[in-house]
mmCIF file of C-alpha atoms in Angstrom:
data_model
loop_
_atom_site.group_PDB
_atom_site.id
_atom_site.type_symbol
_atom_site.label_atom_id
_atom_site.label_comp_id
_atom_site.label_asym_id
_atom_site.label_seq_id
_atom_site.Cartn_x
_atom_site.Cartn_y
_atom_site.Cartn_z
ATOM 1 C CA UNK A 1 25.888 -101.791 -123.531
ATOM 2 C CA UNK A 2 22.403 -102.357 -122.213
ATOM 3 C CA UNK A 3 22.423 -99.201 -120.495
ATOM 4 C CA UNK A 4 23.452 -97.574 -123.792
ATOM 5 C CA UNK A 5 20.748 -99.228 -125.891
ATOM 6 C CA UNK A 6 18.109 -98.316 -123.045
ATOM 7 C CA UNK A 7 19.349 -94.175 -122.841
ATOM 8 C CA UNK A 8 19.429 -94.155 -127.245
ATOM 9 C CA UNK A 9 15.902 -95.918 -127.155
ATOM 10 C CA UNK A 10 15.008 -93.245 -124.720
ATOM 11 C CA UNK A 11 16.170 -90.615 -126.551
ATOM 12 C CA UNK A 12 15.321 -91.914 -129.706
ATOM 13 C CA UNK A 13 11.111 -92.452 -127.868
ATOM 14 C CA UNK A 14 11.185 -88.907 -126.793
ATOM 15 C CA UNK A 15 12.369 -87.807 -129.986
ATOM 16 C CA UNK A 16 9.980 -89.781 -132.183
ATOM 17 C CA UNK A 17 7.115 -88.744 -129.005
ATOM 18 C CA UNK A 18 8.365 -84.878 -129.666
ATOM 19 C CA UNK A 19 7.746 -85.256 -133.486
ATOM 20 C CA UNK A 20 3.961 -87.373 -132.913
ATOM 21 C CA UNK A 21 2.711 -85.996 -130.056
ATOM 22 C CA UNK A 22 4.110 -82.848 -128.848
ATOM 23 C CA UNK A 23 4.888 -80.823 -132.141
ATOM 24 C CA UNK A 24 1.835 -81.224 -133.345
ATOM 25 C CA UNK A 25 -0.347 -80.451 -130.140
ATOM 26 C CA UNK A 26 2.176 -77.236 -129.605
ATOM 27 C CA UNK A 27 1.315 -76.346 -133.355
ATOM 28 C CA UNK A 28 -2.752 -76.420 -132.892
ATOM 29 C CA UNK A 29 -2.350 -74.405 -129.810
ATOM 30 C CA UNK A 30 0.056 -71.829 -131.453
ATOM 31 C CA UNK A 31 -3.121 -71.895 -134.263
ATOM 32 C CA UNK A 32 -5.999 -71.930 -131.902
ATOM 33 C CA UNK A 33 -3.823 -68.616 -129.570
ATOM 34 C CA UNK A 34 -3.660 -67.003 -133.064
ATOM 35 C CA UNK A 35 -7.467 -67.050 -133.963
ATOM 36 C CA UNK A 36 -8.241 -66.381 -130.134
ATOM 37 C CA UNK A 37 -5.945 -63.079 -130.361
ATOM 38 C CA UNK A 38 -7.432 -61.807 -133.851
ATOM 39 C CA UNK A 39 -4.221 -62.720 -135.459
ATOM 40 C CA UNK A 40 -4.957 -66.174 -136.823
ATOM 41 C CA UNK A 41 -5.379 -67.409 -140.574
ATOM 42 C CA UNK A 42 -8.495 -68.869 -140.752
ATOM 43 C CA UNK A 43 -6.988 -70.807 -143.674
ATOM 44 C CA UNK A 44 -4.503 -72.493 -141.938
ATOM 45 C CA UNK A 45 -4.675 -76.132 -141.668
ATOM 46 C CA UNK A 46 -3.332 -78.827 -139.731
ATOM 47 C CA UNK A 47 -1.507 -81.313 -141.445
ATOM 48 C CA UNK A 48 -3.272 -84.816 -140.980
ATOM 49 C CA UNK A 49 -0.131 -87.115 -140.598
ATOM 50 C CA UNK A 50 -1.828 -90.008 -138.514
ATOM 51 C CA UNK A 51 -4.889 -91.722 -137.328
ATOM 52 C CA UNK A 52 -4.529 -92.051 -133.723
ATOM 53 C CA UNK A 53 -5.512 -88.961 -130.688
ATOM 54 C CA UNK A 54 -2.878 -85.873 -132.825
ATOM 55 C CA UNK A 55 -4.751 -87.126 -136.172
ATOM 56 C CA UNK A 56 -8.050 -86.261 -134.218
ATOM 57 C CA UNK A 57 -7.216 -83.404 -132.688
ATOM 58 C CA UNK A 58 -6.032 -81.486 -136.318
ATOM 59 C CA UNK A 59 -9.271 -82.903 -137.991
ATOM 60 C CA UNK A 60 -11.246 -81.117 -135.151
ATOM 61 C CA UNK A 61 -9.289 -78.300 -135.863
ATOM 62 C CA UNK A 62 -9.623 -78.103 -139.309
ATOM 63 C CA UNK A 63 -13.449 -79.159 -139.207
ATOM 64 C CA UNK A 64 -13.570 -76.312 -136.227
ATOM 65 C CA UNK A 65 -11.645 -73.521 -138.496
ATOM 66 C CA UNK A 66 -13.328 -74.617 -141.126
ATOM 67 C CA UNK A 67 -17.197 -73.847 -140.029
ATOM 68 C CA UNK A 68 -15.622 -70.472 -137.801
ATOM 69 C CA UNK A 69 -14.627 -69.254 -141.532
ATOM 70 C CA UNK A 70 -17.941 -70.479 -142.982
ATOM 71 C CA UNK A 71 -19.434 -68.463 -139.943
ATOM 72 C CA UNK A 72 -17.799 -65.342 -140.409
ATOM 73 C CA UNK A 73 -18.243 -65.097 -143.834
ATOM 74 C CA UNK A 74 -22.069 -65.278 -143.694
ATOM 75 C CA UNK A 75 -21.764 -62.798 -140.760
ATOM 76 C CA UNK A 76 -20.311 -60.482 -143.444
ATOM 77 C CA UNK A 77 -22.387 -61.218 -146.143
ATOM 78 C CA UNK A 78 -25.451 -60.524 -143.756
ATOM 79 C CA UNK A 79 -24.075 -57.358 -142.814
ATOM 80 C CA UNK A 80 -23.177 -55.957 -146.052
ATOM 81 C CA UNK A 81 -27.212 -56.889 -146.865
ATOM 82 C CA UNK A 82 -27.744 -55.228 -143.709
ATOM 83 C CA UNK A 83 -25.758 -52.013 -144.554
ATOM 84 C CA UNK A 84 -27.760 -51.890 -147.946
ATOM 85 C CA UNK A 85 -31.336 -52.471 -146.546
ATOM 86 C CA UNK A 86 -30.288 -49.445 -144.218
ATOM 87 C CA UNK A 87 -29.318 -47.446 -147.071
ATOM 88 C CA UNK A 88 -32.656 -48.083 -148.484
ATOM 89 C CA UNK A 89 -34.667 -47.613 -145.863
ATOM 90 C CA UNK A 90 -32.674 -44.283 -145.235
ATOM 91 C CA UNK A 91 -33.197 -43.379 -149.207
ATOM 92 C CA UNK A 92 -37.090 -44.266 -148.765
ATOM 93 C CA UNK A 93 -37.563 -42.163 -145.029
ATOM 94 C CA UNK A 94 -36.020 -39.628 -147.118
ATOM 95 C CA UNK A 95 -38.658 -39.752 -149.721
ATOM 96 C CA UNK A 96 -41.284 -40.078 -147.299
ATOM 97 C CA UNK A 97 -40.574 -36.776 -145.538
ATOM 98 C CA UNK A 98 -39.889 -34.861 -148.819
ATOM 99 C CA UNK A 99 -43.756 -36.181 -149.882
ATOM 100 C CA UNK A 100 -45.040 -34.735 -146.419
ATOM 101 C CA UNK A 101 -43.188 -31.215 -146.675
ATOM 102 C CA UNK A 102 -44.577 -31.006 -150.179
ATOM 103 C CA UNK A 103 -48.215 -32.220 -148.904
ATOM 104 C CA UNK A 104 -48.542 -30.168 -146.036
ATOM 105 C CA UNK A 105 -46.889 -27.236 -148.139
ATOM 106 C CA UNK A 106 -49.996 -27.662 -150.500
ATOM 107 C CA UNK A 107 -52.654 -28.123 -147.478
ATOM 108 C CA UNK A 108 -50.978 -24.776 -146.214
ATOM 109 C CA UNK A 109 -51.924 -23.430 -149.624
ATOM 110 C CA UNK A 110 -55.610 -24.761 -150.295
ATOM 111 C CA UNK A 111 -55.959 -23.667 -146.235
ATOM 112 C CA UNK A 112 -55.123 -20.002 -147.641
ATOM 113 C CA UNK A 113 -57.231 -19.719 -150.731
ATOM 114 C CA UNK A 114 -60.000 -21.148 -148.581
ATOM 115 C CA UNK A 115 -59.541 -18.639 -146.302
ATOM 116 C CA UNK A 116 -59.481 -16.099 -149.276
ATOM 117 C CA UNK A 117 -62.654 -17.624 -150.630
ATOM 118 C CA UNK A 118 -64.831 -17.088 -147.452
ATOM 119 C CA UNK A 119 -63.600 -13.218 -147.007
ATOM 120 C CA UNK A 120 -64.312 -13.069 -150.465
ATOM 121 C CA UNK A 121 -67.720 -14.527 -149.809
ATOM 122 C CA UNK A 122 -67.973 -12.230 -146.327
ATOM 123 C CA UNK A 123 -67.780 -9.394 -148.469
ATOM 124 C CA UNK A 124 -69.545 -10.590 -151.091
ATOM 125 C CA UNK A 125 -72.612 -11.148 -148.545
ATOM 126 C CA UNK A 126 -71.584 -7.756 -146.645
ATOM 127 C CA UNK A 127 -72.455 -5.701 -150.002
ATOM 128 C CA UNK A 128 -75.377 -7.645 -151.032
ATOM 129 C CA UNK A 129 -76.891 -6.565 -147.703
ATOM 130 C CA UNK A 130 -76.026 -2.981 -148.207
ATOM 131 C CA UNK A 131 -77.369 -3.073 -151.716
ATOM 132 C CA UNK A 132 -80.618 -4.771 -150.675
ATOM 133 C CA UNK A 133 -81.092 -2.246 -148.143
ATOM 134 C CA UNK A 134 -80.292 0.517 -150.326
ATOM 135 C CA UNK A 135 -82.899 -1.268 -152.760
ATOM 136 C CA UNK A 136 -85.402 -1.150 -149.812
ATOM 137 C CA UNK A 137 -85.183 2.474 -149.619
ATOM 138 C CA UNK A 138 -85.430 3.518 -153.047
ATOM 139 C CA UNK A 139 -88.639 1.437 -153.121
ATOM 140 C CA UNK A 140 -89.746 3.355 -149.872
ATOM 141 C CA UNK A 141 -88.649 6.472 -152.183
ATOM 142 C CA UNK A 142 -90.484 5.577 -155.025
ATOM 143 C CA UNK A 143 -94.043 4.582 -153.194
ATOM 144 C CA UNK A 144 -93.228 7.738 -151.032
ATOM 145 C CA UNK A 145 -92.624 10.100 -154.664
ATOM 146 C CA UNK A 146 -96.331 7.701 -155.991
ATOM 147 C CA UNK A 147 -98.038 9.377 -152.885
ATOM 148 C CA UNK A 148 -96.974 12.893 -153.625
ATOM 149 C CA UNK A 149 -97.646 12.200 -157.626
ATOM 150 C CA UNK A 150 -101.203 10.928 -156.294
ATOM 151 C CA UNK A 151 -101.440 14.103 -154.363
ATOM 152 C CA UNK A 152 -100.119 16.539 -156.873
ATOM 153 C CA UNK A 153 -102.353 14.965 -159.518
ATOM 154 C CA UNK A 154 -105.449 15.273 -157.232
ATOM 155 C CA UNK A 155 -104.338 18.824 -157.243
ATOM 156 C CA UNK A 156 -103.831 19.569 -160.721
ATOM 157 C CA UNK A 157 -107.584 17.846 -161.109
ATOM 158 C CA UNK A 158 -109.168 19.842 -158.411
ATOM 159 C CA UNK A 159 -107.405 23.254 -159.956
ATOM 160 C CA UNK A 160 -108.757 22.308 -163.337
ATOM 161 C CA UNK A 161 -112.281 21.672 -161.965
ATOM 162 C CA UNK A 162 -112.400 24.752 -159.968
ATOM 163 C CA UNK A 163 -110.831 26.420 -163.603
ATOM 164 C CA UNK A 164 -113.465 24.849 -165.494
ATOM 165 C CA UNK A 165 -116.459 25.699 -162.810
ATOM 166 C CA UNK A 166 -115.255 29.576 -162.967
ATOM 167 C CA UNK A 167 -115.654 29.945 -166.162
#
């Protein structure tokens, strides 16, 4: 009878050890192998059922899912304000390059009508020279046309002296 008290209060220990101890460790491992191969609930708790070493162990776990979700949900929430910043920065690079095409579209066009501006000033200076010099020698015409007047005049005097002596 002793014997048969001792094996049930064995079986009974390892059953009630099983249920404490054992199912419970098995169950945070089965959790933690879940989470560690990208399959796991990050919900998922532990049921607290006791105060002793198993009690700690699923409050760690709990505390330990708890901050990993916490974690990971920042992590998204800092790359979605990542993803947007890019998009803005993109949008405003964008901008940026359409406002230097334009620019250096207009410095290509003041650069031309510059250019325009001093052949039209070239030629400008080109025919004043030509006209100045053409000026020059109509004077030289005109003082040359005064010397034959002079002489012509002298002439006509000398003729109309020589007229008025002969008679």
């Amino acid at each position: 009878v002793t014997m048969v008290i001792g094996v049930l209060a064995s079986i009974l220990l390892t059953a009630l050890a099983n249920r404490t101890v054992v199912r419970p460790v098995a169950e945070a491992a089965e959790h933690l192998l879940q989470i560690a191969n990208a399959e796991g609930n990050l919900n998922a708790r532990l049921d607290v059922t006791s105060s002793d070493e198993v009690g700690d162990l699923a409050r760690g776990f709990n505390g330990f899912v708890g901050k990993l979700r916490q974690t990971l949900g920042s992590i998204a929430t800092l790359g979605a304000d990542v993803a947007q910043a890019s998009n803005q920065l993109s949008s405003a690079t964008s901008a940026v390059s359409n406002s230097v095409d334009k620019q250096q579209m207009e410095t290509d066009q003041i650069a031309t009508a510059i250019n325009e501006l001093a052949a039209s000033a070239q030629s400008i200076a080109d025919t004043t020279s030509i006209a100045n010099a053409a000026s020059d020698r109509s004077q030289e015409r005109a003082n040359d046309g005064r010397g034959v007047m002079s002489a012509v005049m002298n002439s006509i005097s000398g003729l109309a002296q020589d007229v008025q002596g002969a008679t």
